[in-house]
Amino acid sequence: MHKLSGKRIFSGIQPTGIPHIGNYLGAIRHWVELQNANECLFCLVDMHAITVWQEPHLLKTQIIEQTAVLMACGIDPKKHILFNQSAVHAHARLAWIFNCVSRVGWMNRMTQFKDKAGKNREAYSAGLYVYPNLMAADILVYQATYVPVGEDQRQHIELTNDIAQKFNHDYKVDFFREVKGVIPEISARVMNLRDGSKKMSKSDPSEQGRITLLDTDDDIALKIRKAKSDAEPLPFEKNELDRRLEAKNLISMYSVLAQQPIENVLKDFGGKGFAALKLALTDIVIEIISPIRKETHHLLNDSQYILNILRSGAEKASAIANPIIEKVESLVGYVK
Ligand code: AQP
């Protein structure tokens, strides 16, 4: 994934809470590397965030806090573009057009909506239902060609291409190009520390299942010590992890952070109880998070500076998106 160069890359994160170690390992650390050789847009997707209820004052805080966290992780707003989605109106304008290009049948096939809404789908917002159309707009409004995503977003990238093709077909143009999802080679899907069958999430009501990038060293040690385990010693064989989800999660996290294949980690920890692994994991997580937390707090001392970063990012993003949305609206037949 880091071998990409010379591309325009769009990446988004929902400001629904403090980013956690899952967001970091699954997304943010790859974004930092992509900056070296590409033109990157990093977007706090606040319009996606409100598809489920967000307390307004918390949303504002979360946008500022998340911007600081991203910068502390190494996102460089001077060389790249860091902004919040709602500040660039072209996203909403293109999303509406895509709501009209996309089909209800396509939306009905989206597994993420089914997973989030479950049996209670009638009670969810219409925004959550058409979320994938907005995501298509986020990408295509910059004519970005690459999007770093997790495995669970593959379907949304396919939908983005379906929308692009249908738009081109309906309006008899060759305007939108194919978008490619870039899925990290070493995929790091981090699971909830208290339930290895659920992914670690910013918005999970319980804090105990996630390690945030602002947790103190003590928080981290406690959360890992209390992470769910089981009574058996850790296995020697990788395939045994499939029936032991919590062990699998801790071993996988350690393997990614220590940059060692799972087989090697099992050589060191196989046959032992969870305690040694948990201690080693705690050290390595603290080593990553502690400098990020300190730098974030330092940046948050001046929230006006953060707001200026977002404002200037939105101006730079608008400069790319506005000519594209103007052209699309003209193709659609709007009168200006
Ligand atoms: N647990 C995870 N493990 C690995 N990667 C993860 N990502 C999210 N959770 C994990 C990746 O982080 C990026 C940004 O995610 P997002 O904020 O856009 O939405 P999300 O996937 O819904 O993340 P959360 O933390 O679970 O947020 P909420 O609670 O609001 O739904 C994405 O690239 C995602 O793959």
Short mmCIF file of C-alpha atoms and ligand atoms in Angstrom, two decimals:
data_model
loop_
_atom_site.label_atom_id
_atom_site.label_comp_id
_atom_site.label_asym_id
_atom_site.label_seq_id
_atom_site.Cartn_x
_atom_site.Cartn_y
_atom_site.Cartn_z
CA MET A 1 0.00 0.00 0.00
CA HIS A 2 2.83 2.40 0.75
CA LYS A 3 4.29 1.87 -2.69
CA LEU A 4 1.68 4.18 -4.23
CA SER A 5 3.09 7.38 -5.62
CA GLY A 6 1.89 10.40 -7.52
CA LYS A 7 -1.78 9.68 -6.77
CA ARG A 8 -4.54 11.83 -5.35
CA ILE A 9 -5.76 9.95 -2.29
CA PHE A 10 -8.88 10.63 -0.23
CA SER A 11 -9.12 9.28 3.32
CA GLY A 12 -11.93 9.83 5.79
CA ILE A 13 -12.51 9.32 9.48
CA GLN A 14 -15.70 9.97 11.44
CA PRO A 15 -15.33 12.44 14.33
CA THR A 16 -17.52 10.21 16.50
CA GLY A 17 -15.05 10.03 19.39
CA ILE A 18 -11.35 9.86 20.17
CA PRO A 19 -9.52 7.67 17.63
CA HIS A 20 -8.41 4.34 19.09
CA ILE A 21 -5.56 1.94 18.47
CA GLY A 22 -7.74 0.18 15.84
CA ASN A 23 -8.11 3.40 13.84
CA TYR A 24 -4.37 3.92 14.21
CA LEU A 25 -3.26 0.45 13.12
CA GLY A 26 -5.98 -0.01 10.51
CA ALA A 27 -5.82 3.45 8.96
CA ILE A 28 -3.92 6.43 10.38
CA ARG A 29 -0.40 4.96 10.35
CA HIS A 30 -0.86 4.04 6.66
CA TRP A 31 -2.08 7.57 5.88
CA VAL A 32 1.06 9.00 7.45
CA GLU A 33 3.22 6.93 5.09
CA LEU A 34 1.12 7.70 2.03
CA GLN A 35 1.98 11.38 2.50
CA ASN A 36 5.54 10.79 1.37
CA ALA A 37 4.77 10.36 -2.32
CA ASN A 38 1.14 11.35 -2.93
CA GLU A 39 -1.29 14.26 -2.81
CA CYS A 40 -3.48 13.45 0.21
CA LEU A 41 -6.82 14.76 1.41
CA PHE A 42 -7.65 13.84 5.01
CA CYS A 43 -11.25 14.49 5.85
CA LEU A 44 -13.09 14.44 9.17
CA VAL A 45 -16.40 13.23 7.84
CA ASP A 46 -18.78 15.07 10.15
CA MET A 47 -21.70 14.66 7.73
CA HIS A 48 -21.30 10.90 8.00
CA ALA A 49 -21.00 11.18 11.77
CA ILE A 50 -24.49 12.71 12.14
CA THR A 51 -26.13 9.76 10.38
CA VAL A 52 -26.34 8.51 13.98
CA TRP A 53 -27.15 10.98 16.76
CA GLN A 54 -24.27 13.21 17.92
CA GLU A 55 -24.59 15.69 20.78
CA PRO A 56 -23.83 19.03 19.03
CA HIS A 57 -21.38 20.37 21.64
CA LEU A 58 -19.57 17.02 21.71
CA LEU A 59 -19.35 16.86 17.93
CA LYS A 60 -17.58 20.23 17.89
CA THR A 61 -15.11 19.10 20.55
CA GLN A 62 -14.54 15.79 18.79
CA ILE A 63 -13.75 17.50 15.49
CA ILE A 64 -11.12 19.70 17.13
CA GLU A 65 -9.71 16.86 19.23
CA GLN A 66 -9.55 14.47 16.29
CA THR A 67 -7.77 17.03 14.13
CA ALA A 68 -5.15 17.41 16.86
CA VAL A 69 -4.79 13.63 17.19
CA LEU A 70 -4.26 13.22 13.45
CA MET A 71 -1.58 15.92 13.47
CA ALA A 72 0.08 14.32 16.51
CA CYS A 73 0.15 11.01 14.61
CA GLY A 74 2.08 12.70 11.80
CA ILE A 75 -0.54 14.03 9.37
CA ASP A 76 1.00 17.19 7.94
CA PRO A 77 -1.58 19.90 7.14
CA LYS A 78 1.07 22.12 5.55
CA LYS A 79 1.96 19.66 2.82
CA HIS A 80 -1.46 17.98 2.54
CA ILE A 81 -5.10 18.89 3.07
CA LEU A 82 -6.78 18.33 6.44
CA PHE A 83 -10.36 19.53 6.75
CA ASN A 84 -13.90 18.74 7.87
CA GLN A 85 -16.38 17.55 5.28
CA SER A 86 -19.30 19.91 6.02
CA ALA A 87 -17.06 22.94 5.38
CA VAL A 88 -16.73 21.95 1.71
CA HIS A 89 -20.25 22.20 0.31
CA ALA A 90 -19.37 20.34 -2.86
CA HIS A 91 -19.68 17.05 -0.90
CA ALA A 92 -23.37 17.64 -0.17
CA ARG A 93 -24.08 18.95 -3.67
CA LEU A 94 -22.58 15.89 -5.36
CA ALA A 95 -24.12 13.52 -2.81
CA TRP A 96 -27.59 14.78 -3.73
CA ILE A 97 -26.97 14.14 -7.40
CA PHE A 98 -25.67 10.67 -6.52
CA ASN A 99 -28.80 10.01 -4.44
CA CYS A 100 -30.63 10.42 -7.71
CA VAL A 101 -28.21 8.31 -9.79
CA SER A 102 -27.91 5.47 -7.28
CA ARG A 103 -30.74 2.90 -6.96
CA VAL A 104 -32.73 1.80 -3.93
CA GLY A 105 -31.89 -1.81 -4.83
CA TRP A 106 -28.18 -0.98 -4.58
CA MET A 107 -28.66 0.52 -1.13
CA ASN A 108 -30.60 -2.55 0.00
CA ARG A 109 -27.57 -4.69 -0.71
CA MET A 110 -25.19 -2.68 1.48
CA THR A 111 -24.15 -4.93 4.34
CA GLN A 112 -22.88 -2.11 6.57
CA PHE A 113 -26.37 -0.61 6.87
CA LYS A 114 -27.79 -4.04 7.70
CA ASP A 115 -25.05 -4.59 10.31
CA LYS A 116 -25.55 -1.19 11.93
CA ALA A 117 -29.35 -1.07 11.82
CA GLY A 118 -29.97 -4.77 12.45
CA LYS A 119 -33.62 -5.71 12.89
CA ASN A 120 -34.52 -2.15 13.83
CA ARG A 121 -33.88 -0.62 10.38
CA GLU A 122 -37.14 1.36 10.25
CA ALA A 123 -35.94 3.46 13.19
CA TYR A 124 -32.60 4.48 11.64
CA SER A 125 -32.01 7.74 9.79
CA ALA A 126 -32.48 7.96 6.05
CA GLY A 127 -28.97 9.48 6.10
CA LEU A 128 -27.47 6.22 7.34
CA TYR A 129 -29.26 4.39 4.55
CA VAL A 130 -27.79 6.61 1.80
CA TYR A 131 -24.40 6.96 3.54
CA PRO A 132 -22.63 5.07 0.70
CA ASN A 133 -23.82 7.67 -1.84
CA LEU A 134 -22.21 10.42 0.24
CA MET A 135 -19.05 8.35 0.49
CA ALA A 136 -19.00 8.05 -3.32
CA ALA A 137 -19.35 11.84 -3.52
CA ASP A 138 -16.49 12.33 -1.00
CA ILE A 139 -14.14 10.49 -3.32
CA LEU A 140 -15.37 11.55 -6.75
CA VAL A 141 -15.74 15.23 -5.94
CA TYR A 142 -11.91 15.31 -5.98
CA GLN A 143 -11.66 12.82 -8.83
CA ALA A 144 -9.46 10.89 -6.39
CA THR A 145 -8.35 7.57 -7.76
CA TYR A 146 -7.26 5.80 -4.59
CA VAL A 147 -8.95 5.37 -1.24
CA PRO A 148 -7.31 3.56 1.67
CA VAL A 149 -10.06 1.50 3.28
CA GLY A 150 -10.57 -1.47 5.55
CA GLU A 151 -11.84 -4.76 4.15
CA ASP A 152 -15.35 -3.84 5.38
CA GLN A 153 -15.45 -0.87 2.98
CA ARG A 154 -14.80 -2.90 -0.18
CA GLN A 155 -18.51 -2.97 -1.03
CA HIS A 156 -18.75 0.82 -0.79
CA ILE A 157 -15.89 1.23 -3.24
CA GLU A 158 -17.65 -1.09 -5.69
CA LEU A 159 -20.78 1.00 -5.26
CA THR A 160 -18.78 4.18 -5.92
CA ASN A 161 -17.70 2.71 -9.24
CA ASP A 162 -21.28 1.62 -10.06
CA ILE A 163 -22.47 5.17 -9.43
CA ALA A 164 -19.62 6.66 -11.49
CA GLN A 165 -20.41 4.35 -14.41
CA LYS A 166 -24.15 4.99 -14.26
CA PHE A 167 -23.55 8.74 -14.12
CA ASN A 168 -21.28 8.51 -17.18
CA HIS A 169 -23.85 6.35 -18.96
CA ASP A 170 -26.94 8.43 -18.06
CA TYR A 171 -25.32 11.75 -19.00
CA LYS A 172 -23.38 10.27 -21.95
CA VAL A 173 -20.00 11.46 -20.73
CA ASP A 174 -16.70 9.98 -19.67
CA PHE A 175 -16.35 12.15 -16.61
CA PHE A 176 -15.70 9.92 -13.60
CA ARG A 177 -12.82 7.42 -13.64
CA GLU A 178 -12.51 4.13 -11.80
CA VAL A 179 -11.65 4.36 -8.12
CA LYS A 180 -9.45 1.77 -6.43
CA GLY A 181 -9.72 0.82 -2.77
CA VAL A 182 -6.32 0.29 -1.23
CA ILE A 183 -6.57 -2.37 1.43
CA PRO A 184 -3.43 -2.64 3.58
CA GLU A 185 -1.36 -5.78 2.97
CA ILE A 186 -1.01 -6.39 6.67
CA SER A 187 -4.58 -5.90 7.66
CA ALA A 188 -5.03 -4.96 11.28
CA ARG A 189 -8.61 -5.30 12.38
CA VAL A 190 -8.51 -4.66 16.08
CA MET A 191 -11.32 -6.13 18.12
CA ASN A 192 -13.03 -5.00 21.32
CA LEU A 193 -10.92 -5.90 24.37
CA ARG A 194 -13.95 -7.22 26.22
CA ASP A 195 -15.54 -9.08 23.30
CA GLY A 196 -13.35 -10.51 20.57
CA SER A 197 -16.31 -10.89 18.19
CA LYS A 198 -16.97 -7.10 18.01
CA LYS A 199 -14.64 -4.62 16.36
CA MET A 200 -13.07 -1.92 18.51
CA SER A 201 -15.20 1.22 17.97
CA LYS A 202 -15.02 4.89 18.95
CA SER A 203 -18.71 5.03 19.68
CA ASP A 204 -19.10 1.83 21.68
CA PRO A 205 -20.85 2.88 24.93
CA SER A 206 -18.24 1.09 27.03
CA GLU A 207 -14.77 2.68 27.21
CA GLN A 208 -13.25 -0.53 28.54
CA GLY A 209 -13.23 -2.29 25.19
CA ARG A 210 -11.04 0.28 23.44
CA ILE A 211 -7.66 1.92 23.92
CA THR A 212 -7.86 5.50 22.72
CA LEU A 213 -4.91 7.52 21.49
CA LEU A 214 -5.42 9.85 24.48
CA ASP A 215 -5.45 7.16 27.18
CA THR A 216 -2.87 7.62 29.94
CA ASP A 217 -0.21 4.96 30.48
CA ASP A 218 -2.18 3.78 33.53
CA ASP A 219 -5.43 3.56 31.53
CA ILE A 220 -3.64 1.48 28.90
CA ALA A 221 -2.09 -0.88 31.46
CA LEU A 222 -5.42 -1.35 33.23
CA LYS A 223 -7.46 -1.91 30.06
CA ILE A 224 -5.00 -4.50 28.76
CA ARG A 225 -4.74 -6.21 32.16
CA LYS A 226 -8.55 -6.48 32.29
CA ALA A 227 -8.93 -7.49 28.64
CA LYS A 228 -10.97 -10.68 28.32
CA SER A 229 -8.89 -13.84 28.20
CA ASP A 230 -9.60 -17.53 28.68
CA ALA A 231 -8.33 -20.25 30.98
CA GLU A 232 -6.10 -22.12 28.50
CA PRO A 233 -2.42 -21.36 27.89
CA LEU A 234 -1.73 -19.50 24.64
CA PRO A 235 -1.42 -21.89 21.68
CA PHE A 236 1.65 -22.70 19.57
CA GLU A 237 -0.38 -23.05 16.36
CA LYS A 238 -1.91 -20.12 14.50
CA ASN A 239 -5.05 -22.00 13.41
CA GLU A 240 -5.95 -22.60 17.07
CA LEU A 241 -6.53 -18.86 17.41
CA ASP A 242 -9.64 -19.07 15.26
CA ARG A 243 -11.66 -20.52 18.13
CA ARG A 244 -10.11 -18.18 20.72
CA LEU A 245 -11.08 -14.71 19.57
CA GLU A 246 -9.70 -12.74 22.52
CA ALA A 247 -6.32 -14.50 22.36
CA LYS A 248 -6.30 -13.91 18.60
CA ASN A 249 -6.94 -10.19 19.06
CA LEU A 250 -4.14 -9.66 21.60
CA ILE A 251 -1.67 -11.77 19.61
CA SER A 252 -2.54 -9.98 16.34
CA MET A 253 -2.18 -6.56 17.94
CA TYR A 254 1.19 -7.51 19.36
CA SER A 255 2.29 -8.99 16.04
CA VAL A 256 1.48 -5.78 14.12
CA LEU A 257 3.02 -3.48 16.72
CA ALA A 258 6.17 -5.56 17.17
CA GLN A 259 6.36 -6.09 13.38
CA GLN A 260 6.73 -9.83 13.86
CA PRO A 261 4.77 -12.55 12.09
CA ILE A 262 2.13 -14.24 14.27
CA GLU A 263 4.10 -17.52 14.09
CA ASN A 264 7.08 -15.85 15.79
CA VAL A 265 4.88 -14.30 18.48
CA LEU A 266 3.41 -17.75 19.19
CA LYS A 267 6.92 -19.18 19.48
CA ASP A 268 7.61 -16.66 22.27
CA PHE A 269 4.26 -16.80 24.07
CA GLY A 270 2.82 -20.25 23.20
CA GLY A 271 2.34 -22.48 26.25
CA LYS A 272 2.32 -19.47 28.62
CA GLY A 273 -0.66 -17.80 30.30
CA PHE A 274 -1.97 -14.39 29.13
CA ALA A 275 -0.05 -12.36 31.72
CA ALA A 276 3.32 -12.24 29.90
CA LEU A 277 1.68 -11.32 26.59
CA LYS A 278 -0.42 -8.62 28.24
CA LEU A 279 2.65 -7.06 29.85
CA ALA A 280 4.61 -7.06 26.59
CA LEU A 281 1.61 -5.62 24.73
CA THR A 282 1.18 -2.90 27.36
CA ASP A 283 4.79 -1.75 26.91
CA ILE A 284 4.57 -1.60 23.16
CA VAL A 285 1.18 0.18 23.13
CA ILE A 286 2.42 2.78 25.62
CA GLU A 287 5.50 3.35 23.49
CA ILE A 288 3.27 4.25 20.53
CA ILE A 289 0.50 6.16 22.30
CA SER A 290 2.38 8.15 24.92
CA PRO A 291 4.09 10.60 22.48
CA ILE A 292 0.85 10.96 20.47
CA ARG A 293 -1.11 11.82 23.63
CA LYS A 294 1.47 14.38 24.76
CA GLU A 295 1.63 16.09 21.37
CA THR A 296 -2.19 16.14 21.09
CA HIS A 297 -2.52 17.87 24.48
CA HIS A 298 0.15 20.33 23.44
CA LEU A 299 -1.76 21.13 20.22
CA LEU A 300 -5.07 21.41 22.07
CA ASN A 301 -3.67 24.26 24.17
CA ASP A 302 -4.43 26.44 21.16
CA SER A 303 -7.77 25.37 19.69
CA GLN A 304 -7.85 28.50 17.51
CA TYR A 305 -4.76 27.20 15.73
CA ILE A 306 -6.57 23.90 15.06
CA LEU A 307 -9.63 25.75 13.73
CA ASN A 308 -7.39 27.76 11.41
CA ILE A 309 -5.84 24.54 10.11
CA LEU A 310 -9.32 23.19 9.32
CA ARG A 311 -10.39 26.44 7.69
CA SER A 312 -7.35 26.60 5.49
CA GLY A 313 -7.76 22.88 4.64
CA ALA A 314 -11.37 23.50 3.60
CA GLU A 315 -10.26 26.35 1.32
CA LYS A 316 -7.66 24.14 -0.36
CA ALA A 317 -10.15 21.26 -0.71
CA SER A 318 -12.81 23.60 -2.14
CA ALA A 319 -10.34 24.88 -4.72
CA ILE A 320 -10.11 21.32 -6.09
CA ALA A 321 -13.76 20.33 -5.63
CA ASN A 322 -15.56 23.45 -6.84
CA PRO A 323 -14.64 23.27 -10.54
CA ILE A 324 -15.56 19.56 -10.50
CA ILE A 325 -18.98 20.06 -8.90
CA GLU A 326 -19.69 23.06 -11.18
CA LYS A 327 -19.02 20.87 -14.21
CA VAL A 328 -21.18 18.03 -12.84
CA GLU A 329 -24.08 20.39 -12.11
CA SER A 330 -23.83 21.80 -15.58
CA LEU A 331 -23.90 18.26 -17.06
CA VAL A 332 -27.03 17.55 -15.01
CA GLY A 333 -28.71 20.64 -16.46
CA TYR A 334 -28.91 23.01 -13.50
CA VAL A 335 -29.24 26.66 -14.49
CA LYS A 336 -26.88 29.12 -12.78
N1 AQP B 1 -11.30 -1.78 15.00
C1 AQP B 1 -10.67 -1.35 13.91
N2 AQP B 1 -9.57 -2.00 13.47
C2 AQP B 1 -8.90 -1.55 12.37
N3 AQP B 1 -9.27 -0.48 11.65
C3 AQP B 1 -10.36 0.19 12.06
N4 AQP B 1 -10.99 1.29 11.59
C4 AQP B 1 -12.05 1.55 12.37
N5 AQP B 1 -12.15 0.67 13.36
C5 AQP B 1 -11.12 -0.20 13.20
C6 AQP B 1 -10.55 2.06 10.41
O1 AQP B 1 -10.43 3.42 10.82
C7 AQP B 1 -10.77 4.27 9.71
C8 AQP B 1 -11.70 5.34 10.15
O2 AQP B 1 -12.89 4.76 10.61
P1 AQP B 1 -14.22 5.60 10.69
O3 AQP B 1 -14.14 6.56 11.80
O4 AQP B 1 -14.50 6.22 9.39
O5 AQP B 1 -15.39 4.61 10.92
P2 AQP B 1 -15.53 3.24 11.59
O6 AQP B 1 -14.86 2.20 10.75
O7 AQP B 1 -16.98 3.04 11.85
O8 AQP B 1 -14.71 3.42 12.95
P3 AQP B 1 -15.19 3.28 14.43
O9 AQP B 1 -14.02 3.56 15.27
O10 AQP B 1 -15.89 1.98 14.64
O11 AQP B 1 -16.19 4.46 14.59
P4 AQP B 1 -17.72 4.45 14.97
O12 AQP B 1 -17.78 3.92 16.36
O13 AQP B 1 -18.16 5.85 14.88
O14 AQP B 1 -18.45 3.56 14.00
C9 AQP B 1 -11.35 3.37 8.63
O15 AQP B 1 -10.39 3.22 7.60
C10 AQP B 1 -11.62 2.07 9.33
O16 AQP B 1 -11.48 0.95 8.45
#
